[in-house]
Structure formats: C-alpha cells, structure tokens
XYZ file of C-alpha atoms in Angstrom:
686
model
C 0.000 0.000 0.000
C 1.404 3.401 -0.972
C 2.150 5.935 1.743
C -0.379 8.769 1.945
C 0.572 12.361 2.573
C 0.042 13.018 6.325
C -3.028 15.017 7.260
C -1.122 17.098 9.791
C 1.501 18.048 7.186
C -1.028 19.889 5.043
C -0.174 23.569 5.418
C -3.021 25.901 6.366
C -6.523 25.164 5.001
C -7.900 25.360 8.549
C -11.565 25.442 7.495
C -11.192 22.328 5.356
C -9.352 20.382 8.027
C -11.811 21.448 10.716
C -14.835 20.463 8.595
C -13.338 17.032 7.892
C -12.472 16.474 11.545
C -15.942 17.480 12.728
C -17.423 14.836 10.441
C -14.896 12.321 11.744
C -16.107 13.119 15.269
C -19.804 13.102 14.302
C -20.691 11.573 10.896
C -24.278 12.718 11.530
C -23.154 16.242 10.566
C -23.765 15.152 6.983
C -20.480 15.282 5.097
C -18.406 18.011 3.483
C -18.477 19.669 0.070
C -15.085 21.155 -0.824
C -15.153 23.868 -3.490
C -11.961 25.251 -4.947
C -9.667 25.782 -7.865
C -7.438 23.024 -9.196
C -4.226 22.141 -7.361
C -5.341 23.177 -3.866
C -4.911 19.874 -1.979
C -8.611 19.013 -1.868
C -7.975 15.358 -2.673
C -4.774 15.196 -0.613
C -6.522 16.301 2.582
C -9.478 13.956 2.088
C -7.330 10.898 1.399
C -5.116 11.705 4.378
C -8.109 11.745 6.721
C -8.707 8.013 6.251
C -5.498 7.182 8.133
C -6.732 9.139 11.171
C -9.971 7.256 11.660
C -9.976 4.580 14.391
C -9.973 0.898 13.442
C -13.374 -0.609 12.699
C -14.577 -3.803 14.446
C -16.448 -5.965 11.911
C -18.114 -9.361 11.728
C -15.691 -11.758 10.071
C -16.737 -12.546 6.503
C -19.570 -9.988 6.355
C -19.489 -8.094 3.065
C -21.489 -5.250 4.641
C -19.108 -4.501 7.565
C -21.564 -5.195 10.369
C -20.503 -4.227 13.900
C -20.192 -7.404 16.028
C -21.437 -5.450 19.071
C -24.711 -4.540 17.311
C -25.033 -6.406 14.002
C -27.652 -5.300 11.499
C -30.666 -7.566 11.907
C -31.522 -7.167 8.232
C -28.017 -7.684 6.863
C -28.124 -9.759 3.637
C -25.167 -11.820 4.961
C -26.802 -12.333 8.365
C -27.806 -13.423 10.873
C -24.518 -12.933 12.728
C -25.143 -14.509 16.100
C -22.084 -16.409 17.296
C -19.899 -15.186 14.419
C -16.421 -14.059 15.546
C -15.409 -10.424 15.189
C -12.327 -8.888 13.600
C -10.770 -5.482 13.136
C -9.771 -3.618 9.998
C -8.707 -0.109 9.086
C -11.390 2.377 8.099
C -11.859 2.370 4.328
C -11.895 5.262 1.935
C -13.956 4.312 -1.116
C -13.748 6.501 -4.220
C -16.739 6.867 -6.527
C -15.604 7.491 -10.126
C -17.464 10.106 -12.156
C -18.335 7.513 -14.791
C -19.677 4.894 -12.354
C -22.953 3.145 -13.151
C -25.940 2.826 -10.855
C -25.227 -0.896 -10.451
C -21.678 -0.128 -9.328
C -22.944 2.337 -6.737
C -25.822 0.451 -5.087
C -25.127 -3.134 -6.216
C -27.314 -5.405 -8.309
C -28.452 -8.937 -8.967
C -25.981 -11.007 -10.952
C -28.259 -11.493 -13.969
C -26.103 -14.033 -15.767
C -25.892 -16.352 -12.755
C -29.597 -15.948 -12.072
C -30.584 -16.983 -15.604
C -27.864 -19.496 -16.444
C -27.430 -21.162 -13.028
C -30.660 -20.318 -11.235
C -28.710 -18.697 -8.390
C -30.053 -15.464 -6.905
C -26.872 -13.588 -5.956
C -26.645 -9.939 -4.905
C -23.376 -8.182 -5.634
C -22.801 -5.303 -3.168
C -21.852 -1.901 -4.547
C -19.671 0.954 -3.374
C -22.219 2.072 -0.766
C -21.753 -1.223 1.045
C -17.978 -0.990 0.807
C -18.024 2.546 2.280
C -20.143 1.620 5.308
C -18.448 2.898 8.502
C -15.743 4.609 6.451
C -15.358 7.460 3.946
C -17.048 7.747 0.563
C -15.113 10.222 -1.550
C -16.519 11.699 -4.772
C -14.016 13.753 -6.733
C -15.599 16.211 -9.187
C -19.013 15.582 -7.666
C -20.528 18.311 -9.860
C -19.774 16.169 -12.933
C -21.570 13.113 -11.538
C -24.904 12.241 -13.158
C -27.886 13.620 -11.274
C -29.543 10.261 -10.646
C -26.343 8.948 -9.028
C -26.100 12.024 -6.802
C -29.716 11.512 -5.737
C -29.066 7.876 -4.815
C -25.870 8.783 -3.008
C -27.355 11.581 -0.922
C -30.491 9.589 -0.101
C -28.346 6.776 1.287
C -26.224 9.262 3.248
C -29.346 10.858 4.756
C -31.075 7.569 5.676
C -27.981 5.615 6.661
C -29.146 2.709 4.509
C -29.316 1.636 0.881
C -32.446 0.056 -0.589
C -32.163 -1.936 -3.803
C -35.418 -2.898 -5.531
C -34.714 -4.136 -9.041
C -34.663 -7.201 -11.322
C -36.448 -9.337 -8.754
C -34.071 -8.520 -5.903
C -35.079 -6.666 -2.751
C -32.160 -5.835 -0.469
C -31.632 -3.350 2.317
C -28.294 -2.864 4.034
C -26.725 -0.261 6.308
C -24.736 2.502 4.581
C -23.455 5.026 7.106
C -20.366 6.832 5.899
C -18.567 10.141 5.937
C -19.460 11.707 2.585
C -16.904 14.058 1.062
C -17.297 15.686 -2.339
C -14.844 17.970 -4.105
C -15.506 20.205 -7.076
C -14.082 23.005 -9.180
C -16.864 25.615 -9.633
C -15.411 26.572 -13.030
C -16.640 23.216 -14.356
C -20.258 23.774 -13.320
C -22.340 24.020 -10.176
C -24.492 21.578 -8.293
C -28.214 22.217 -8.128
C -29.326 24.069 -4.955
C -31.368 21.017 -3.906
C -28.218 18.891 -3.959
C -26.069 21.528 -2.291
C -28.489 21.497 0.622
C -27.895 17.779 1.176
C -24.232 18.305 2.079
C -23.848 19.156 5.744
C -20.897 21.546 5.528
C -19.068 23.341 2.755
C -15.689 25.042 2.563
C -13.990 27.182 -0.069
C -10.286 26.580 -0.670
C -7.797 28.627 -2.677
C -4.057 28.673 -3.125
C -2.152 31.133 -0.970
C -0.789 34.263 -2.621
C 1.875 34.721 0.069
C 5.291 33.658 -1.329
C 6.617 32.365 2.025
C 3.619 30.094 2.455
C 3.913 28.759 -1.067
C 7.599 28.036 -0.437
C 6.644 25.885 2.546
C 4.115 23.993 0.440
C 6.733 23.189 -2.195
C 9.354 22.238 0.409
C 7.075 19.698 2.068
C 5.807 18.253 -1.168
C 9.301 17.694 -2.526
C 10.389 16.114 0.758
C 7.428 13.743 0.599
C 8.128 12.737 -2.993
C 11.822 12.118 -2.250
C 11.108 9.706 0.615
C 7.412 9.172 1.499
C 8.121 6.794 4.386
C 10.639 9.091 6.065
C 8.375 12.098 5.606
C 5.426 10.242 7.138
C 7.617 9.142 10.062
C 8.415 12.797 10.798
C 4.738 13.427 11.313
C 3.877 10.190 13.115
C 3.609 11.791 16.565
C 1.272 14.538 15.326
C -0.855 11.965 13.487
C -1.126 9.810 16.614
C -2.065 12.823 18.763
C -4.783 13.871 16.320
C -6.114 10.320 16.087
C -6.349 10.146 19.883
C -8.127 13.488 19.969
C -10.758 12.225 17.495
C -11.378 9.184 19.715
C -11.668 11.390 22.815
C -14.097 13.749 21.079
C -16.243 10.819 19.913
C -16.390 9.568 23.495
C -17.324 13.015 24.830
C -19.909 13.782 22.128
C -22.930 12.083 23.811
C -22.281 14.145 26.954
C -22.366 17.546 25.220
C -25.430 19.601 26.135
C -27.051 21.832 23.518
C -28.850 24.416 25.652
C -31.950 26.436 24.816
C -29.861 29.603 24.359
C -27.708 27.955 21.683
C -30.775 26.459 19.983
C -32.395 29.902 19.864
C -29.277 31.355 18.261
C -29.242 28.570 15.675
C -32.909 29.056 14.788
C -32.574 32.860 14.683
C -29.519 32.655 12.431
C -31.209 30.342 9.929
C -34.297 32.564 9.915
C -32.234 35.744 9.488
C -30.469 34.322 6.421
C -33.755 32.957 4.999
C -32.497 29.434 4.337
C -35.106 27.027 3.039
C -36.340 24.111 5.105
C -35.093 22.849 8.453
C -32.012 20.902 7.388
C -29.740 23.893 8.049
C -30.941 24.151 11.663
C -30.303 20.462 12.278
C -26.868 20.530 10.649
C -25.865 23.612 12.636
C -26.968 21.939 15.877
C -24.936 18.822 15.125
C -21.903 20.788 13.975
C -21.961 23.048 17.052
C -22.187 19.984 19.306
C -19.239 18.373 17.497
C -17.257 21.618 17.852
C -17.795 21.600 21.600
C -16.701 17.942 21.836
C -13.648 18.696 19.666
C -12.687 21.478 22.111
C -13.175 19.146 25.090
C -16.257 20.939 26.461
C -19.635 19.579 27.476
C -21.703 22.665 26.595
C -22.176 24.563 23.344
C -21.155 28.241 23.259
C -21.982 31.157 20.954
C -18.601 30.746 19.267
C -19.517 27.152 18.422
C -22.767 28.366 16.853
C -20.913 31.045 14.881
C -18.343 28.587 13.511
C -21.098 26.111 12.661
C -22.974 28.810 10.729
C -19.880 29.699 8.695
C -19.564 26.067 7.634
C -23.234 25.102 7.264
C -24.970 28.123 5.720
C -22.982 29.619 2.779
C -24.012 27.008 0.208
C -27.623 27.117 1.397
C -27.835 30.811 0.551
C -27.499 29.995 -3.155
C -30.930 30.316 -4.788
C -30.023 30.226 -8.480
C -26.905 29.408 -10.512
C -25.863 33.053 -10.718
C -25.722 33.590 -6.954
C -22.272 33.396 -5.382
C -22.221 31.351 -2.166
C -21.240 33.303 0.906
C -22.324 34.712 4.245
C -22.438 38.254 5.636
C -20.388 37.877 8.816
C -21.460 41.269 10.180
C -25.099 40.235 9.915
C -24.208 36.899 11.536
C -22.530 38.616 14.493
C -25.483 40.996 14.932
C -27.942 38.094 14.978
C -25.902 36.096 17.476
C -25.513 39.135 19.738
C -29.231 39.930 19.577
C -30.217 36.416 20.664
C -27.316 35.843 23.005
C -28.361 34.231 26.248
C -26.346 33.348 29.304
C -23.092 31.687 28.261
C -22.236 28.353 29.916
C -19.509 28.571 32.495
C -16.260 26.882 31.568
C -14.174 25.067 34.089
C -10.559 25.941 34.844
C -9.288 23.260 32.451
C -11.681 24.049 29.648
C -10.897 26.221 26.678
C -13.753 28.689 26.010
C -13.067 28.612 22.272
C -12.747 25.487 20.126
C -9.257 24.660 18.966
C -8.801 24.446 15.228
C -7.028 21.436 13.780
C -3.936 23.487 13.114
C -3.403 25.093 16.509
C -0.325 23.077 17.217
C -1.215 22.703 20.875
C -1.358 19.454 22.819
C -3.483 17.005 20.940
C -4.159 19.529 18.203
C -2.519 17.473 15.528
C -1.627 20.568 13.545
C 1.964 20.991 14.650
C 4.387 22.286 12.035
C 8.034 21.212 11.858
C 10.756 23.747 12.629
C 11.532 24.528 8.993
C 8.499 26.739 8.434
C 5.272 28.138 9.801
C 2.195 29.818 8.482
C -0.903 28.521 6.761
C -0.855 27.690 3.097
C -2.782 25.173 1.044
C -1.036 21.971 0.026
C -1.107 20.625 -3.467
C -1.565 17.122 -4.810
C 1.323 17.519 -7.196
C 3.833 20.195 -8.121
C 2.104 23.523 -7.453
C 1.036 25.531 -10.427
C 2.515 28.955 -10.877
C -0.154 31.511 -10.105
C 0.366 35.263 -10.260
C -0.056 37.138 -7.028
C -3.014 39.011 -8.452
C -5.039 37.205 -11.101
C -8.341 38.875 -11.919
C -11.170 36.482 -12.653
C -11.583 35.960 -16.393
C -15.280 36.643 -16.058
C -14.519 40.223 -15.005
C -12.195 41.018 -17.901
C -13.790 43.352 -20.445
C -14.072 42.131 -23.999
C -11.249 43.200 -26.349
C -11.827 46.494 -28.099
C -11.954 46.137 -31.898
C -10.000 48.555 -33.991
C -11.855 50.720 -36.448
C -15.266 49.946 -35.057
C -16.940 52.575 -37.107
C -19.279 53.568 -34.263
C -19.025 54.896 -30.740
C -18.018 52.433 -28.051
C -20.600 51.907 -25.335
C -20.025 50.373 -21.936
C -21.677 47.281 -20.551
C -25.444 47.455 -19.999
C -27.103 45.696 -17.091
C -29.238 42.725 -18.094
C -32.993 42.859 -17.681
C -34.643 40.551 -15.187
C -34.472 36.947 -16.459
C -37.700 35.095 -17.158
C -38.781 31.486 -17.458
C -38.474 29.893 -20.877
C -39.787 26.665 -22.270
C -37.664 23.973 -23.782
C -35.689 24.284 -26.996
C -34.645 20.853 -28.206
C -32.540 19.317 -30.938
C -34.596 17.180 -33.354
C -33.975 13.454 -33.654
C -32.662 10.917 -31.169
C -29.194 11.369 -29.693
C -26.809 9.385 -27.512
C -25.175 12.165 -25.522
C -24.575 12.727 -21.828
C -27.594 12.417 -19.556
C -29.499 15.664 -19.209
C -32.947 17.178 -19.572
C -33.220 18.714 -23.017
C -33.420 16.501 -26.130
C -34.569 12.916 -26.692
C -31.757 10.370 -26.461
C -30.884 6.735 -25.831
C -29.851 6.608 -22.175
C -29.366 4.134 -19.345
C -32.476 5.470 -17.622
C -35.916 6.195 -19.007
C -38.686 4.260 -20.693
C -37.823 0.953 -22.369
C -38.175 1.147 -26.145
C -36.578 -2.078 -27.389
C -33.801 -4.612 -26.981
C -30.402 -5.343 -28.463
C -27.494 -7.706 -27.980
C -25.276 -6.475 -25.145
C -21.928 -4.949 -25.998
C -19.753 -5.864 -23.026
C -21.266 -6.588 -19.600
C -25.046 -6.860 -19.376
C -26.460 -3.996 -17.283
C -30.188 -3.716 -18.093
C -31.854 -7.026 -18.920
C -34.817 -7.068 -21.297
C -36.508 -10.148 -19.888
C -39.155 -10.665 -22.583
C -36.626 -10.386 -25.413
C -34.252 -12.777 -23.612
C -36.981 -15.389 -23.170
C -38.038 -14.932 -26.788
C -34.471 -15.487 -27.986
C -33.992 -18.615 -25.873
C -37.408 -20.245 -26.434
C -36.849 -21.717 -29.972
C -33.753 -23.622 -28.816
C -35.116 -25.433 -25.764
C -35.626 -28.824 -27.459
C -32.191 -28.719 -29.092
C -30.612 -27.912 -25.739
C -32.211 -30.966 -24.149
C -34.622 -29.186 -21.834
C -36.594 -31.720 -19.777
C -37.818 -29.764 -16.751
C -39.803 -26.582 -16.205
C -36.726 -24.325 -16.112
C -35.636 -22.328 -19.133
C -32.213 -23.203 -20.555
C -30.533 -19.839 -21.202
C -27.129 -19.231 -22.733
C -25.012 -16.142 -23.015
C -26.066 -15.480 -26.613
C -29.719 -15.330 -25.552
C -29.281 -12.344 -23.231
C -30.718 -9.066 -24.476
C -29.913 -5.560 -23.286
C -32.851 -3.178 -22.829
C -32.638 0.030 -24.853
C -34.147 3.021 -23.111
C -35.090 6.511 -24.114
C -34.615 9.518 -21.875
C -33.175 13.011 -22.178
C -29.695 14.251 -22.975
C -27.801 17.464 -22.330
C -26.713 19.448 -25.371
C -24.095 22.030 -26.224
C -25.936 25.351 -26.429
C -23.700 27.829 -28.260
C -24.778 31.455 -28.134
C -23.682 33.811 -30.918
C -24.539 37.305 -29.650
C -24.529 40.422 -31.833
C -22.860 43.252 -29.854
C -22.637 45.740 -32.717
C -23.769 49.353 -32.858
C -27.191 48.429 -34.245
C -27.842 46.550 -30.980
C -26.400 49.272 -28.770
C -29.640 51.001 -27.775
C -29.595 50.695 -24.004
C -33.131 49.364 -23.627
C -32.689 46.859 -26.458
C -29.361 45.500 -25.234
C -30.720 45.185 -21.706
C -33.601 43.096 -23.062
C -31.210 41.016 -25.173
C -28.983 40.261 -22.195
C -32.038 39.380 -20.120
C -33.161 36.927 -22.790
C -29.735 35.278 -23.044
C -29.537 35.140 -19.252
C -32.917 33.389 -19.210
C -31.690 30.844 -21.746
C -28.534 30.310 -19.675
C -30.656 29.591 -16.625
C -32.652 27.109 -18.690
C -29.394 25.487 -19.874
C -28.257 25.165 -16.255
C -31.470 23.430 -15.274
C -31.250 21.070 -18.240
C -27.594 20.157 -17.566
C -26.202 21.536 -20.831
C -22.773 22.764 -21.760
C -22.762 26.369 -22.921
C -20.458 28.565 -24.990
C -20.528 32.235 -25.954
C -19.399 33.863 -29.212
C -19.718 37.634 -29.602
C -19.248 39.671 -32.759
C -18.899 43.422 -33.360
C -16.598 45.809 -35.194
C -14.552 43.724 -37.597
C -14.155 40.412 -35.771
C -15.829 37.744 -33.677
C -14.466 36.504 -30.360
C -14.937 33.310 -28.408
C -15.883 35.001 -25.124
C -16.332 31.659 -23.375
C -15.239 28.226 -24.671
C -17.850 25.479 -24.173
C -18.128 24.725 -20.465
C -20.540 23.342 -17.893
C -20.300 26.551 -15.861
C -23.194 28.835 -16.749
C -21.948 31.177 -14.016
C -18.951 32.030 -16.181
C -21.165 32.624 -19.216
C -23.439 34.933 -17.227
C -20.461 36.916 -15.943
C -18.988 37.325 -19.449
C -22.382 38.426 -20.737
C -22.741 41.012 -17.979
C -19.444 42.672 -18.957
C -20.175 42.679 -22.716
C -19.787 46.179 -24.285
C -21.389 47.139 -27.582
C -20.586 49.265 -30.616
C -19.210 49.100 -34.130
C -20.297 47.398 -37.319
C -22.015 44.016 -37.579
C -19.646 41.287 -38.852
C -22.421 38.660 -38.928
C -20.451 36.337 -41.207
C -17.476 36.424 -38.811
C -19.738 35.492 -35.913
C -21.258 32.554 -37.779
C -17.844 31.334 -38.964
C -16.423 31.521 -35.444
C -19.414 29.537 -34.185
C -18.843 26.977 -36.953
C -15.195 26.547 -35.918
C -16.170 26.128 -32.257
C -18.764 23.470 -33.086
C -16.360 21.643 -35.422
C -13.757 21.347 -32.666
C -16.365 20.288 -30.102
C -17.603 17.527 -32.416
C -14.110 16.084 -32.367
C -13.836 16.369 -28.575
C -17.315 15.116 -27.714
C -18.986 13.602 -30.795
C -22.005 12.292 -28.891
C -23.095 15.714 -27.575
C -25.338 17.390 -30.134
C -25.224 21.185 -30.538
C -27.938 23.824 -30.534
C -26.896 27.182 -32.042
C -28.733 30.242 -30.694
C -27.993 33.387 -32.751
C -29.084 36.606 -31.035
C -29.172 39.412 -33.631
C -31.359 41.826 -35.599
C -30.098 40.143 -38.787
C -28.193 43.112 -40.170
C -24.786 42.495 -41.761
C -22.699 45.640 -42.242
C -19.126 44.430 -41.897
C -16.813 41.642 -42.960
C -16.297 42.190 -46.700
C -17.532 43.787 -49.895
C -20.879 41.965 -49.758
C -21.500 41.228 -46.047
C -25.055 39.971 -46.606
C -23.936 37.306 -49.104
C -21.039 36.286 -46.854
C -23.388 35.904 -43.905
C -25.755 33.735 -45.982
C -22.849 31.548 -47.108
C -21.641 31.118 -43.498
C -25.173 30.225 -42.411
C -25.395 27.507 -45.057
C -22.293 25.864 -43.564
C -24.268 25.256 -40.368
C -27.244 23.965 -42.361
C -24.980 21.541 -44.246
C -23.691 20.166 -40.927
C -27.255 19.606 -39.730
C -26.822 21.921 -36.735
C -30.132 22.728 -35.032
C -30.448 26.503 -34.757
C -32.682 29.249 -33.451
C -32.405 32.938 -34.352
C -33.634 35.323 -31.657
C -34.839 38.353 -33.633
C -33.890 41.549 -31.769
C -35.239 43.962 -34.378
C -37.587 46.592 -32.941
C -39.624 49.510 -34.232
C -42.701 49.960 -36.393
C -40.866 49.091 -39.623
C -39.121 45.713 -39.654
C -36.930 44.351 -42.421
C -37.311 40.675 -41.500
C -33.579 40.043 -41.857
C -33.483 37.629 -38.898
C -36.117 35.458 -40.578
C -34.022 35.293 -43.749
C -30.994 34.300 -41.685
C -33.009 31.555 -39.965
C -34.031 30.127 -43.340
C -30.398 30.024 -44.477
C -29.491 28.247 -41.223
C -32.325 25.762 -41.688
C -33.700 26.785 -38.299
C -36.443 28.996 -36.952
C -36.711 32.607 -35.813
C -38.447 33.988 -32.735
C -38.786 37.493 -31.378
C -37.753 38.513 -27.898
C -41.401 38.560 -26.839
C -41.970 35.033 -28.171
C -39.049 33.791 -26.092
C -41.076 34.000 -22.898
C -42.607 30.840 -21.473
C -46.187 31.747 -22.345
C -45.304 32.597 -25.936
C -42.786 29.935 -26.790
C -45.033 26.882 -26.664
C -44.864 26.255 -30.411
C -41.143 26.895 -30.762
C -40.024 23.313 -30.181
C -42.381 22.105 -32.896
C -40.997 24.778 -35.234
C -37.411 23.664 -34.585
C -38.330 20.021 -35.119
C -40.349 20.796 -38.257
C -37.447 22.784 -39.671
C -35.098 19.897 -38.971
C -37.426 17.425 -40.711
C -37.736 19.759 -43.708
C -33.953 19.967 -43.981
C -33.605 16.182 -43.893
C -36.240 15.748 -46.626
C -34.520 18.386 -48.753
C -31.172 16.616 -48.307
C-alpha cells in the first residue's frame, strides 16, 4: 500500500481540516463539500483523513461490515449470532465520475440468475463505504440520478435496492466528502443542501507560504516513508483526539440559548427548510466535543454557521455562495443568552485542527510556519493578483466605425420553455433533447456490448425459447445461454451544447434593447443550467468575432462574461457565424455524442466583414445547415418598420426565428415544434 501524505503536514486550510475532523467526530453532521480551484490539496486532505480514523470492528466474513457489538438484523449476509469479530482499518472508497448505478448500489448477478438459477446480490460501493469514507471527486460532474441515490443513502444511513427481482436493504453510514471546481459547473441548490458543511479553498498568494508547500511536497516525494515518520507523533495525537471527542460527544449539552441562536440565524439568512438548523446543531455539538467541552457556546454556533450556511444561501446558478459575517454577528448578539460557564481546564473557544497545541494534531516542523494550502502535485505557478476571467472586459476592436458603449445591465431573467434538438441522440444524460440513455422508458432490446447492465426479460426469453428442445430441456426451467441475453434500450433526455452567438454591434447598442437582449440570453442560460447543458458564448462586433467563453458546464462564467459585454461598431455577422462553426467543429471532435444547438441573437443586419457582407453571412449560415446543426435565431429587431432580416438568416441556417417577446414561457409553446419541423424539412430536402 502506498504511503499517503500526512493530514497534519497539510499547510493551512484550517476550514477544510476542521470540517473534515468534525465529520470524523460526528458523521451525523452530513459530510463536506469542498469547493476550490485546481491544485489546492482538496484530494490530498481527504485521502489523508482516512489514516486518522480509528480501526473498525467488523463481523468476520460480512461483506457489509456489520458491527459485532450490534449487528444489522436485516443484513443480507446475516444473521450474525455467534460469528467471531475482527478489526480492519477504516476504508476510503472513491466513486468514479463515470460509475454506473449498479456499481454504486449493487445489483443482482443477472447471468448467474438466468444461467445457473442462483439469486446472488453483488454489493456496490455504498456497502464498501459503510463505517468509512465515501469520496466523490468532481461531484458536480456526476450524473444527477447517481447524486440523488448517493445523498439519499447518506441521509437515511441505509441503501435500498429494488430491481430485477431482488429486494435488499443494508446499512450505509459513511462520511461523505465531495470535491468540485466551480469553473466546471455548479451543483443544483437542492443537492447543495444535502451536504452538511461546505468550505472554499484557494491557493495562498503569500510567497513564504507557497515556499513551505513546495518544500514539504518535494520532501514527501523524495522519501514518502521518512516524511510520514516525521509526522507520526502529530498523526497519533490527532487520532487520539478524534477518539476522545467521539467519546465526549454524547455528553455535550445543547442548551436552549444555543438552539435559539441557531434558529434565529437560519431565519435571518432565509435558508429554506429545516435541514440547516439540524446541521448547525450537530456541527456546534461536534465543535464543543472537539474542544473538550460539554456545553455549546456562541462561538460554536458562529463557527457552525460559517460552515453550514454559505451554500444554502445559493438560490439560483448566478448567486455566489457566501455569508455576511457582520449580519451573523449581529444576529448572534441579539439572541445571546447566558453563556455556559467553563471550568478551569476548559478552553472557552474550540481549537482548530492546526493550533499546534497538545493534541491539536496541527503541529508544524521547525523549517516553516504559516498557513498555506497543500497541493496534490507540483504547485502551479499563479500570479499574485489574477483577476477572474469573467470580469475582464471584452477586447476592443479597432476601427469599429461607431461609438463604443459600456456594458449594460441585463434585464430581469424570465422562465423559458424547452428548446430541443430534433432526432434521437446518444449524448450525456441531461434534460433537453430525446436520447438513448441508461435510464428512461424501455423502447426495445439489443445484444449487449460488453457486460449486461439492463436485462430485457421478454426479449431474452423470446431469444432462448426456440432452442429449448435442441438444448435438451426436460424440466420446467428455461435453458438460457449467453447469446440469448438481451440488453434493454431506453429513451430519456440528454444534455446538449448550447452555443450562443450574440450580436454586440452598434445596431444593438440602444440601451433598452441590449438590456432586453442580455435578459433573454440570461434566461436561456438559466434554462441550460437546469437542463444540464454545456454552454459557450461567441460575440461579434466591429470587424471580428471573439470566443468570449469556450464550451463549459459553468453557466456562471457565461453569465459573468455576458454582464461585462460592451457594444458598438459594425455588424460582422459572417465572422460570428464562422467563429461559431469553428467552435462546433472542434467540439464535435472532442465530444462527438453531444449534439449542438446554435442560438444566434441578432437583428439580422450584416454591415461588416467584406464587400458583400449579406452574401457572406448567408454563405456562413449555409455551412451550419450543411452540418445539420439545429439553430434558433432570436430576432432583436424593434420599431414599427421591420426588415425581416433575422427570418431570412433563420431560413439560411435551416432553423427557426423567434422574437424577444416570443421567447417567454407563455409565448414559446410552439417553438419546439418549429425547430423540429425545420429539422425534418432539412432532412427531406437533403
């Protein structure tokens, strides 16, 4: 077994270490979601925690890790009376992003059941993680149905499997840790709420701290065993402190004053539901036990709020998670009751994991001090001040031919109905267009390619039935062979690549019009977020077109780029369409199964890009039509006299045109049929 980087050697990252340790003390807190940029030791810290957890007593031979002191009465491997016990180290089970539902929850072994008549349940990762850690790296990229199953099991402490004639329930209590890079897309607010605590991590910008990070990482890579031995005493002290806090936890009293502060804080920040109150209560209790106290203080409640509430304040994908600490302090002070008295040996404030005191487990060797995040590999060079790309203004074109105007605030977004790509795809699971997926309604059967995952029972029986006499069948059982098995084909919904091509020229620069345009695009971005799409943003004005945002799962980034979009100059419509064509061509090579939907937001005018800009724009549009790209033109033309140029562009694209008013939910009902009808017309013409 390879040597893990020691938990106590991770520099800084106090919030992350504290959140992990609180869950180690009390798994009922509900797990940790770690948000942060790449290369910030998220995975290193999580993997290191597994070595700190106490050994787990288990029933010998039980695949579900039952506790011999109180075995699960409903364990599929039970009953366990009289079975000897054993001990093993706490496990850390990793859930891959591409895992199937069967791999997560377990399933009936179909081949054995049909070929041998043996009903065998194969446990999944939830069973393996019981009484340990279940780690999901890039949890925001995990399919929604897997996240739902995972969080349901974490909340109930058990996994229920009802499928293919098998009905199994087994215990599944684990410390759930998810890590994610927000640049790659956000989790839905409903799923964020299911994580008990959340922490934000970022690389230090202090050179001395970064030096210490590099020094320790290089020392670890040179000799992992020797490096781990240097930290053995700190690891042992922290492990003992976790055991002591677990023992003290049942004795901690959560008084009425602390409960009132918790309830008042959740009400003041308008969090939905009651889960936040419960998580805060559990976290505050664990904080008191971690500090060696038997009563919860206001400082415990404050620290619990900072860990439990920021992600629950997020109401839509464009809200940044966070908490107003001044408002938090005012609320706690307003509802402050009589503080519990601390004894002479008790510390009135909870020790963080990096205090370096007795039992703190955060001691730092003599060669350096100061908090700084650790990295999983060689740290990436990061400038001391790197402005977020989303805040960078778009490049200014030369020779725009019209006055430059600053960014206009977007109008209030509105609800839209679904735009879909015609036909049947096979892309990533989502909620937009029809596709063949692993989940959905059964539409047929096929021979399995690789391992059988979804059995089509009727088709399997039909394939095996004609051969029963030749196979010597004499009894009532059906003689089934491997070649008879049929995989069920199912139809569900897929996520698409929605590429926006937005006209930012002078003809769109009227403040009211551009505000409405941005509001419409923002509404479509919100819809793309809800339907689990990738999005990209191309803008065109002046003489050129720019890829403002390469295709990504982060609609937050697209919204931020849109907000900062200035306007002015001529309308190089052909350049915008050609840039969009290049982007889609490259994306087809990267992800051929994800079908695109092109949304062109323009008034249809073409006043730049060559001697005959209108003809060039029509030629560029026909390139998209030849590729079969589904497209929608959002007509931004206003005024009593309309030229209908957007409609002409839509016909060249082989798509459909809608006005800004028709984009609203109540007016867009027929748009999907228009897109599909246009696609069918194009196929017949081809």
